[in-house]
Short mmCIF file of C-alpha atoms in Angstrom, two decimals:
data_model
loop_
_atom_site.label_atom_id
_atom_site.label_comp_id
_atom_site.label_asym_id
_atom_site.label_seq_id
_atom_site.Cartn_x
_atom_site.Cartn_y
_atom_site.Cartn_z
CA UNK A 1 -19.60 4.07 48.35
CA UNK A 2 -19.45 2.48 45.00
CA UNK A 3 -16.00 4.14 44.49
CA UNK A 4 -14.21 2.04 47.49
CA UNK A 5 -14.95 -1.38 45.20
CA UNK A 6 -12.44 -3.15 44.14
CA UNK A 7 -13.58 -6.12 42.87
CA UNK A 8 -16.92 -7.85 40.96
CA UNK A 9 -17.48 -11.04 40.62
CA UNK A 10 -19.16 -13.28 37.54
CA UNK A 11 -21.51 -11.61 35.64
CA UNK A 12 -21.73 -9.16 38.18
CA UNK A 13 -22.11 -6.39 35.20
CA UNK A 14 -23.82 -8.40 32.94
CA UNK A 15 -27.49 -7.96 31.51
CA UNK A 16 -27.86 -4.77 32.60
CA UNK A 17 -31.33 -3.29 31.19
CA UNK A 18 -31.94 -0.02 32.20
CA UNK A 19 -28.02 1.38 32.13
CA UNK A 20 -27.19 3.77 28.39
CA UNK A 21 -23.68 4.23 29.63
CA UNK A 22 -20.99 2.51 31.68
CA UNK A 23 -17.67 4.29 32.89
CA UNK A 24 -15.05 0.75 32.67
CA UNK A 25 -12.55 2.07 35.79
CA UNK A 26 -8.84 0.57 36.12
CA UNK A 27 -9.08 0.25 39.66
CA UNK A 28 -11.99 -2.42 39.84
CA UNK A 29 -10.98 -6.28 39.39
CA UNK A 30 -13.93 -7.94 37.24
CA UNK A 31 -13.75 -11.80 37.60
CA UNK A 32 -16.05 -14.38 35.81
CA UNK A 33 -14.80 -17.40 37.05
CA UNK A 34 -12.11 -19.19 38.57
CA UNK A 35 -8.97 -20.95 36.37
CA UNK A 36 -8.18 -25.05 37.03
CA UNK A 37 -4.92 -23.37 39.04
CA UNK A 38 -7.68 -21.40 41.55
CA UNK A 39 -6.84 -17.78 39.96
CA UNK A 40 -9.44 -15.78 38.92
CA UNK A 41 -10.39 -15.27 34.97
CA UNK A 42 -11.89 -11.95 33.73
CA UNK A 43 -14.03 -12.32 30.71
CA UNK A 44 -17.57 -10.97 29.31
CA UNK A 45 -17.82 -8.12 32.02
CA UNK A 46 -20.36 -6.36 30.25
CA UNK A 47 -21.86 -9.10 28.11
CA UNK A 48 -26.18 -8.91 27.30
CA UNK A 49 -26.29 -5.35 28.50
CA UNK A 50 -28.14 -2.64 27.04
CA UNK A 51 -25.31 -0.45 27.43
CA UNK A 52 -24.83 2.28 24.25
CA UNK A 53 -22.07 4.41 25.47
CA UNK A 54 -19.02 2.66 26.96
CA UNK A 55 -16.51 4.88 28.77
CA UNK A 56 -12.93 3.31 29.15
CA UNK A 57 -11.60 5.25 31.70
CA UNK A 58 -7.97 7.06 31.31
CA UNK A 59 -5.82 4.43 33.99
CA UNK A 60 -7.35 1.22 32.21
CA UNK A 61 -4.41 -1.32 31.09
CA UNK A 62 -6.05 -3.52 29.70
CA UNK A 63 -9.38 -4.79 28.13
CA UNK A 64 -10.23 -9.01 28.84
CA UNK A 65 -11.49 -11.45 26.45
CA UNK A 66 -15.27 -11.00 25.42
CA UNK A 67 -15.61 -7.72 26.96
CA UNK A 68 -18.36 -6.44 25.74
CA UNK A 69 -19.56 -9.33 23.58
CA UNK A 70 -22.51 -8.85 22.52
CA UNK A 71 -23.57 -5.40 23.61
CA UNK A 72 -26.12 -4.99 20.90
CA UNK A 73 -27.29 -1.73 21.44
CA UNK A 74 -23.81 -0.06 21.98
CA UNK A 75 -22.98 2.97 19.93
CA UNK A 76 -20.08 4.81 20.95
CA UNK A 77 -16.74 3.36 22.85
CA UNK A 78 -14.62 6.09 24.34
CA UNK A 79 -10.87 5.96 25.44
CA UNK A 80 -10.29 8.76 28.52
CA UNK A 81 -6.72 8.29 27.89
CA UNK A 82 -3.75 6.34 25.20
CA UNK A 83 -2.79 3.46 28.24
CA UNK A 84 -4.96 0.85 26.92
CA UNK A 85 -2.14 -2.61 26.38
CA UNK A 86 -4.31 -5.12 25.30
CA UNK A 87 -7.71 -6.01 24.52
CA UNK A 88 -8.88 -9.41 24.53
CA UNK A 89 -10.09 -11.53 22.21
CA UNK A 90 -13.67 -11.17 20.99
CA UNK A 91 -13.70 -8.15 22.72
CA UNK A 92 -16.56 -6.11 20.99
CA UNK A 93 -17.75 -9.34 19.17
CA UNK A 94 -21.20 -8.73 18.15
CA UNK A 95 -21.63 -5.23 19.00
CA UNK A 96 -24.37 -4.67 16.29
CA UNK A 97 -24.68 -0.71 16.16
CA UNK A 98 -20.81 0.29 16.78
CA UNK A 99 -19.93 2.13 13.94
CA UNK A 100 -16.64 3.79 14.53
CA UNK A 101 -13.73 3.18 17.42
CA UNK A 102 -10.32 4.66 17.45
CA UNK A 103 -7.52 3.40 19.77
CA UNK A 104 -4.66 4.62 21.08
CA UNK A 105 -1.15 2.56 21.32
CA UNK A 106 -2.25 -0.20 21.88
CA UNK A 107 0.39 -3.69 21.72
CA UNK A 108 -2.01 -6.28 21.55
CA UNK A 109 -5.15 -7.26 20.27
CA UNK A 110 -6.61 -10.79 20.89
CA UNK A 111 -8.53 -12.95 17.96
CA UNK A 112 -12.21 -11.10 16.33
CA UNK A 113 -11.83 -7.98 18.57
CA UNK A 114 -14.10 -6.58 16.24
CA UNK A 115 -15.94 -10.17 14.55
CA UNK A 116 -19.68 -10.15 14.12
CA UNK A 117 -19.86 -6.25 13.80
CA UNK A 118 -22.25 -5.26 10.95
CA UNK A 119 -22.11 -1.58 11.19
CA UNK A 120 -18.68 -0.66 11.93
CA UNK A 121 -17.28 1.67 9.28
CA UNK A 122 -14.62 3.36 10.75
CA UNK A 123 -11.49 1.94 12.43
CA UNK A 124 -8.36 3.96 13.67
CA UNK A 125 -5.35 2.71 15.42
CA UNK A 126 -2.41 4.37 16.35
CA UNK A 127 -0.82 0.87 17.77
CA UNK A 128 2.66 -0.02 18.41
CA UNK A 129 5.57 -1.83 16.73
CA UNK A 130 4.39 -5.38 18.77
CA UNK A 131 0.81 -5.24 17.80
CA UNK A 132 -0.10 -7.90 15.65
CA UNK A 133 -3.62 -7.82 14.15
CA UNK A 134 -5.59 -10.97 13.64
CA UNK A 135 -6.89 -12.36 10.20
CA UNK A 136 -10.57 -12.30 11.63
CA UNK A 137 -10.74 -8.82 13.01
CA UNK A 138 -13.30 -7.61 11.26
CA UNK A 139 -14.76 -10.64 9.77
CA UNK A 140 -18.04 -12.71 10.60
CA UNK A 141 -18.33 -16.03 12.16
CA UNK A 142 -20.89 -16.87 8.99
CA UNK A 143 -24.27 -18.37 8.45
CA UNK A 144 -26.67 -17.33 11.34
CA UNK A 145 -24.31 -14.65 12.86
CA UNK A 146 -24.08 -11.12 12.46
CA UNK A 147 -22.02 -9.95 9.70
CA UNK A 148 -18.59 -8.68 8.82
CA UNK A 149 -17.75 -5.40 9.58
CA UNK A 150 -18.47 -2.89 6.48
CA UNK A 151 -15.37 -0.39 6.64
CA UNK A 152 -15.28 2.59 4.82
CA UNK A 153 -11.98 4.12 7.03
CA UNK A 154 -9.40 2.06 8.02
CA UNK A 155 -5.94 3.46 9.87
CA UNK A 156 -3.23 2.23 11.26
CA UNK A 157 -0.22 4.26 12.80
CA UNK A 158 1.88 1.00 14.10
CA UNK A 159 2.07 -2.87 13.72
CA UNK A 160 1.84 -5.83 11.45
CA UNK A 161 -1.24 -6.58 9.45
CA UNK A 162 -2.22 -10.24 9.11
CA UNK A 163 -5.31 -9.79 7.07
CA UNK A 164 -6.44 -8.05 3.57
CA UNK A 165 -9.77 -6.12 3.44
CA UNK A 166 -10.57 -6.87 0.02
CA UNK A 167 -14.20 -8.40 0.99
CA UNK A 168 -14.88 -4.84 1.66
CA UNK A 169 -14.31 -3.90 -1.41
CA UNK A 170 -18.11 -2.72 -2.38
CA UNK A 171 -17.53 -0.19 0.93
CA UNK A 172 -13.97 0.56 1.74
CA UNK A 173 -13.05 4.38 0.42
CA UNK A 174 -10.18 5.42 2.85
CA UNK A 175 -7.09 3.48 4.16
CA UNK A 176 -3.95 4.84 5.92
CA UNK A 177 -0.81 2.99 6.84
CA UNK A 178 1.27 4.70 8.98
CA UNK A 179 5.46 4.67 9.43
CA UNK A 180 4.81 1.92 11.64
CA UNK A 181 3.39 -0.61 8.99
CA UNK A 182 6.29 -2.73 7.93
CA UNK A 183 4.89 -4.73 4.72
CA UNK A 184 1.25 -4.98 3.15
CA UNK A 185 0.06 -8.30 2.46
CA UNK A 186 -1.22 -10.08 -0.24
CA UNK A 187 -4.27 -8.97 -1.82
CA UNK A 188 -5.01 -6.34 0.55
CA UNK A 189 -7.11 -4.31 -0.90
CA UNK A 190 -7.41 -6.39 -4.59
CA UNK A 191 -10.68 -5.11 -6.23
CA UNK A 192 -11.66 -2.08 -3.81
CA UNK A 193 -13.39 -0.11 -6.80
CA UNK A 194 -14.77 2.41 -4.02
CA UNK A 195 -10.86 3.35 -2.70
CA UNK A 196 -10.89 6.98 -2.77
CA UNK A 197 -7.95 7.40 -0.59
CA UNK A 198 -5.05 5.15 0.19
CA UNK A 199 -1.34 6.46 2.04
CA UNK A 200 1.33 4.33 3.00
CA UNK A 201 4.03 5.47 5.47
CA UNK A 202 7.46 5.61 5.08
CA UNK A 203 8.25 2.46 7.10
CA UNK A 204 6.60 -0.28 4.70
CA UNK A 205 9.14 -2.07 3.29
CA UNK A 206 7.18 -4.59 0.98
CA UNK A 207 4.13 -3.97 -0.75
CA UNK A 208 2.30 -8.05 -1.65
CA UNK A 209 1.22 -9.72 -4.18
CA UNK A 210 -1.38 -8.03 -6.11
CA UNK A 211 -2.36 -5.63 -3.24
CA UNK A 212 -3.88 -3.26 -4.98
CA UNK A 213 -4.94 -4.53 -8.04
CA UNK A 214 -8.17 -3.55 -9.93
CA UNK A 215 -8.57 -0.54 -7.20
CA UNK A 216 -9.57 2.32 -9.02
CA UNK A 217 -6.48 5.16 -6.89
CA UNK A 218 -5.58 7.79 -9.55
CA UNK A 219 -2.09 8.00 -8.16
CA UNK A 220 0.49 6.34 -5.45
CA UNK A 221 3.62 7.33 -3.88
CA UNK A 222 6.20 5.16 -3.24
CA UNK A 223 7.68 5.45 0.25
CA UNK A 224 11.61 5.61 0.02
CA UNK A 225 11.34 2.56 2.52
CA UNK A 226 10.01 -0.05 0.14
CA UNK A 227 12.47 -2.54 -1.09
CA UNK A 228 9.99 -4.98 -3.07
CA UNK A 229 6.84 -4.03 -4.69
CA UNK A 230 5.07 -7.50 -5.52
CA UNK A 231 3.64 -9.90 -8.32
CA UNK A 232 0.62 -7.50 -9.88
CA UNK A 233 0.72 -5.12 -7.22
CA UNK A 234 -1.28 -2.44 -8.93
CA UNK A 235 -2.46 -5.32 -11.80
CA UNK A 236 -5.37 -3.77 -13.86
CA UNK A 237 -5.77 -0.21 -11.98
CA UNK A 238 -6.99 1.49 -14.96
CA UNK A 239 -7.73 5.12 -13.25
CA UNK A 240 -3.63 4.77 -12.23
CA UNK A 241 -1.68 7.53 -13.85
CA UNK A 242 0.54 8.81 -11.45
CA UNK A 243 3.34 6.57 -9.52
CA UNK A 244 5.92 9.04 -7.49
CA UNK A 245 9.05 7.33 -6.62
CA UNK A 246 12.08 9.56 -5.31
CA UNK A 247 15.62 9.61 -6.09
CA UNK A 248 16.38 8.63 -2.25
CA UNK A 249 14.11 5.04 -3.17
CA UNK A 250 15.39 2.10 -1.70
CA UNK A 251 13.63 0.09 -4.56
CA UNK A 252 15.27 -2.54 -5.92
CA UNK A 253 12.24 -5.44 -7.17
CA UNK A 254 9.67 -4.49 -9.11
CA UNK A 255 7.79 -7.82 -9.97
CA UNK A 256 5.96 -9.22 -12.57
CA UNK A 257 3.15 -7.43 -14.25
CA UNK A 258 3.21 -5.11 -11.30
CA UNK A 259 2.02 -1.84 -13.33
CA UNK A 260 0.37 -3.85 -15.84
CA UNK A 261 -2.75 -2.16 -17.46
CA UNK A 262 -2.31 1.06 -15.53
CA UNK A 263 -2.48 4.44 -17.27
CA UNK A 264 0.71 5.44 -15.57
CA UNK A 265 2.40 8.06 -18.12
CA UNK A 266 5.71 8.65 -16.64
CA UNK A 267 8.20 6.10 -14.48
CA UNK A 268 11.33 7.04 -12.87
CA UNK A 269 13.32 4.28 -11.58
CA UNK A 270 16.03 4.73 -8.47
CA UNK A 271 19.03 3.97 -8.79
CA UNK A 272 19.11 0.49 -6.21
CA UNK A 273 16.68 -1.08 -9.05
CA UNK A 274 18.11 -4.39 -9.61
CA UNK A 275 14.97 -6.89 -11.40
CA UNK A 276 12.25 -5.59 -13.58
CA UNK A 277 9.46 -8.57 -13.77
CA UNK A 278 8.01 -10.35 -16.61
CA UNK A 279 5.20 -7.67 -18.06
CA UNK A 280 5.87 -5.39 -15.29
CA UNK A 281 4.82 -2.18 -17.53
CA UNK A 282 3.03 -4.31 -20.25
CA UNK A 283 0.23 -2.29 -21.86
CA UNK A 284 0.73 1.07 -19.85
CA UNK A 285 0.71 4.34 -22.03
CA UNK A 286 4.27 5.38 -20.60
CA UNK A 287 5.54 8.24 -22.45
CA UNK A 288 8.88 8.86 -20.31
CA UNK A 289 10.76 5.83 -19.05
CA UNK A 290 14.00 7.54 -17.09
CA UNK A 291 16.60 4.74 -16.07
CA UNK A 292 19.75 7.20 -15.89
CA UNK A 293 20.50 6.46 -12.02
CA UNK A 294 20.32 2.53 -12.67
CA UNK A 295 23.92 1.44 -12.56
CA UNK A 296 23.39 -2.58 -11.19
CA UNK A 297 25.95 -5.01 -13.33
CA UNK A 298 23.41 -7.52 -12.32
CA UNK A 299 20.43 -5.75 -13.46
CA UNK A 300 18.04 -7.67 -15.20
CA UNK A 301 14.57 -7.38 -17.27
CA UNK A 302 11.81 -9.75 -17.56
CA UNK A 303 10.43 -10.53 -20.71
CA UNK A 304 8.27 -8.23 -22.22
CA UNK A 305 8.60 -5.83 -19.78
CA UNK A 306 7.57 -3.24 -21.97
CA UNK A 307 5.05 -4.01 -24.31
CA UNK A 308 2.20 -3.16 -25.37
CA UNK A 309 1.17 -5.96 -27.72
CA UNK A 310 -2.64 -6.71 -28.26
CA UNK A 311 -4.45 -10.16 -30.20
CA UNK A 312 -6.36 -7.67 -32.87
CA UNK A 313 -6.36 -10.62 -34.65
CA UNK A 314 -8.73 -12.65 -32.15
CA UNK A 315 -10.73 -9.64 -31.56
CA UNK A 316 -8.69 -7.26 -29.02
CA UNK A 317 -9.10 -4.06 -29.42
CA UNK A 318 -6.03 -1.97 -28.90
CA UNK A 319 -6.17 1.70 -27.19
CA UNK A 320 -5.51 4.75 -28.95
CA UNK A 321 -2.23 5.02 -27.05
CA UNK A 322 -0.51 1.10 -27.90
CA UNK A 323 1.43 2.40 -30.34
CA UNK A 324 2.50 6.20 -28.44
CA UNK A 325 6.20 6.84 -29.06
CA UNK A 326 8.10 6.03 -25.72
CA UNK A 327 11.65 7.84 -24.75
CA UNK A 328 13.38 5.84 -22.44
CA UNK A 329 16.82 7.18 -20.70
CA UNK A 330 19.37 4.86 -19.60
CA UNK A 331 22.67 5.52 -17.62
CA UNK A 332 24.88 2.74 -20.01
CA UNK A 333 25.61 0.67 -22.35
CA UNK A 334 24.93 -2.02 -20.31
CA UNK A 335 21.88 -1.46 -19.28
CA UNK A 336 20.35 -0.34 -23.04
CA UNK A 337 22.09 -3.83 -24.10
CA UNK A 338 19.71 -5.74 -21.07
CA UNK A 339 16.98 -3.10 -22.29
CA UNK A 340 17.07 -3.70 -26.02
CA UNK A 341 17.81 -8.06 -25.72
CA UNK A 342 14.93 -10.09 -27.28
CA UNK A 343 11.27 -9.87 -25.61
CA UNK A 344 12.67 -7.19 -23.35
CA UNK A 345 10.98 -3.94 -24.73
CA UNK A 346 8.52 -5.72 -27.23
CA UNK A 347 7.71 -4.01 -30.29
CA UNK A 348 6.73 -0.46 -28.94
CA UNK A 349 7.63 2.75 -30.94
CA UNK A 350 10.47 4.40 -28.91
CA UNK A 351 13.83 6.28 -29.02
CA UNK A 352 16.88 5.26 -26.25
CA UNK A 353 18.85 7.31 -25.03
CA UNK A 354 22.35 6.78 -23.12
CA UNK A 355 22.93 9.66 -20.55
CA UNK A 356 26.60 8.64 -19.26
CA UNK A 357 25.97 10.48 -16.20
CA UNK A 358 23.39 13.07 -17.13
CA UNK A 359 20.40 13.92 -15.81
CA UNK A 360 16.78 13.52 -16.32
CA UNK A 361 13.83 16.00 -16.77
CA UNK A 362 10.97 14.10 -17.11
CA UNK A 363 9.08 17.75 -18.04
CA UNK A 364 11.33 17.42 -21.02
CA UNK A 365 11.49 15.11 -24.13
CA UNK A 366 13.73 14.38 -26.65
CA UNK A 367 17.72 15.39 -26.24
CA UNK A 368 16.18 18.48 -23.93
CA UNK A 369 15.54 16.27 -21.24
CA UNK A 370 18.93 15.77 -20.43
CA UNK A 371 21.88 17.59 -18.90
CA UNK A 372 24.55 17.61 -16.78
CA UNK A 373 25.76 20.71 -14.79
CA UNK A 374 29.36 21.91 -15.38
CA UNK A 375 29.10 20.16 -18.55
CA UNK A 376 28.18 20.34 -22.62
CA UNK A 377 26.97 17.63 -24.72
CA UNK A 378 27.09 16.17 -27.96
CA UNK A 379 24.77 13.09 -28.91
CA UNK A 380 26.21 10.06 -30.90
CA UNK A 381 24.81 7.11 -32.56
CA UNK A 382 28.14 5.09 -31.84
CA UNK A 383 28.43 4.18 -28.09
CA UNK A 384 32.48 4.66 -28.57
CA UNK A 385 32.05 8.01 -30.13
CA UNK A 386 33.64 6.85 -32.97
CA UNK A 387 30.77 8.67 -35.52
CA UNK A 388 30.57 12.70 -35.91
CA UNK A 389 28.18 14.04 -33.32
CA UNK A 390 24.38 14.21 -34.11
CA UNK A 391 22.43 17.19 -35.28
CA UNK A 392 19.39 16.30 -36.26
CA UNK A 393 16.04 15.45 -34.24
CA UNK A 394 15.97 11.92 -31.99
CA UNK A 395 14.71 9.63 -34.61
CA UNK A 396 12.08 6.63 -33.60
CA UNK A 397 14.24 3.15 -33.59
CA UNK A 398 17.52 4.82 -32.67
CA UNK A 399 19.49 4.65 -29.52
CA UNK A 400 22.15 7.46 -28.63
CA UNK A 401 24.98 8.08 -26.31
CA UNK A 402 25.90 11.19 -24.44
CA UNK A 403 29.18 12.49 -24.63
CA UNK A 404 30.08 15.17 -22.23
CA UNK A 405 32.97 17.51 -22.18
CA UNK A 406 33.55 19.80 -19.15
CA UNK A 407 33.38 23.48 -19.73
CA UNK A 408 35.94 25.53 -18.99
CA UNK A 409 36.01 27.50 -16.04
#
């Protein structure tokens, strides 16, 4: 019977009218054609068919080049099982009505798996640490093919991406990056306005170049993995007013005019933090800037940094909260001297304070926002303590310096 084959030859699946679903078995050898060397090449098994469900059975290894290109009425792909290696290049090219796959761990993936694919909206991967995806997954050969895929989910648990999706960005509303993702590239999803969702494991160590500018995400976290978060990485994300980043961070660049025009109220900075970029906070309405578990010699502040400076007089209008007082808590001298240098903090309205070792509440303002267990405090306007201890209420201008003295036990 048909279950004793074990091998087709060229095109020996192909154009198959009258068949709505195909069960792909591991233990079958389709061939198209023979190599120059005399070996056999596997390629477009299923290609022309009318085909709409597509069963991949459980002990399949691997999927060849231009699989099932072309299967224009297929609908639904289904994986039996997680053992799937590889799929070929082109390997669903031009599969007009798939609209959603999801694969297992799979380590490779040839060049368009997915190209010419106008209704696919949902992609999940778990993948592996080898997988590399191509830059034209998802794309569209052009003129006079079938278009680019038009994603609204895309996940992926494992693997490097080579690609941005921001040409989906009139469709895209849910991405997830799992602990497998190492670093987002450049622009990867610049101007998504319909983002809804985005997560990022705790594996990426680099977020690119203006990856998520002008996306309209109401808040982020930080993984404790990234290292670098890049040139305008959230640029212009106007809805942005929450950024979690934890004390176990591993942060140490944050680059130029990355939280630029954000609405990002409060920004706690780990203590690895070594370069603040040009602009990097410019025009944000950050009320709390807490810098107490910065201790770098080498740290170092970009100019105009924080600012939030706008050309009234050639007809910019500035927001209601330019000119919002601003407490921002550093750990030393040092670093309020790098803090307060020319074009460093601009112009805005704020008070500085000098913990020496305290800590930060960032539910708190003022001199109540710090503290330091095991320990009272008295608040100076000399940084050597030379001046009688402050009394009074923080003043706007002013920097002061913690002094602690242990209490007795």
């Amino acid at each position: 019977g048909l279950k004793d084959i074990k091998e087709v030859g060229p095109y020996g699946m192909s154009n198959l009218a009258n068949i709505d679903t195909f069960t792909y078995p591991g233990n079958v050898d389709f061939y198209s054609g023979e190599s120059p060397n005399g070996g056999k090449t596997s390629s477009a098994v299923l290609t022309g068919s009318d085909v709409k469900t597509l069963i991949i059975r459980k002990d399949v290894k691997e999927l060849p080049d231009a699989f099932a290109y072309q299967l224009k009425e297929l609908k639904k792909v289904i994986f039996n099982g997680e053992e799937v290696e590889s799929i070929g290049s082109n390997a669903f090219g031009g599969c007009e009505k798939l609209e959603s796959v999801e694969l297992g761990k799979v380590k490779s993936m040839g060049k368009g798996v997915f190209i010419n694919c106008p209704s696919l909206k949902s992609l999940k991967i778990e993948g592996d640490e080898n997988l590399v995806l191509s830059s034209d997954i998802v794309a569209s050969w052009g003129t006079n093919w079938p278009g680019a895929a038009p994603l609204e989910t895309f996940e992926l648990g494992a693997g490097t991406i080579n690609f941005n999706l921001n040409g989906k960005k009139d469709t895209l509303k849910e991405v997830k990056l799992g602990d497998g993702v190492k670093d987002i590239p450049d622009y990867f999803l610049s101007g998504c306005t319909k983002l809804e969702t985005l997560e990022i494991g705790n594996g990426i160590t680099k977020i690119g170049n203006r990856a998520f500018q002008q996306t309209n995400i109401t808040s982020i976290a930080i993984p404790d993995s990234v290292t670098a978060i890049g040139v305008q990485a959230f640029n212009k994300c106007t809805s942005l007013t929450e950024v979690n980043i934890s004390k176990n961070s591993k942060l140490e660049t944050i680059g130029e005019g990355a939280f630029y025009d954000t609405r990002v109220l409060k920004m706690y900075l780990p203590g690895g933090v070594k370069t603040l970029g040009v602009g990097a906070f410019q025009r944000t309405p950050v009320e709390i800037y807490d810098m107490s578990d910065v201790y770098s010699s080498d740290f170092t502040i970009g100019d105009w940094c924080i600012n939030n400076w706008y050309d009234t007089k050639n007809g910019e209008v500035a927001p209601e909260w330019a000119n919002k007082h601003k407490d921002i808590y550093v750990n030393n001298n040092d670093i309020l001297n790098a803090l307060l240098a020319d074009k460093k903090a601009g112009s805005v309205t704020k008070t500085c304070y000098v913990t020496n070792g305290g800590t930060v509440d960032m539910n708190k303002t003022g001199f109540d926002a710090v503290s330091r267990e095991g320990y009272t405090v008295e608040w100076h306007k000399q940084a050597d303590f030379s001046d009688e201890a402050y009394t009074g209420d923080p003043k706007n201008g002013q920097s002061y310096y913690a002094k602690w003295t242990l209490t007795d036990s």
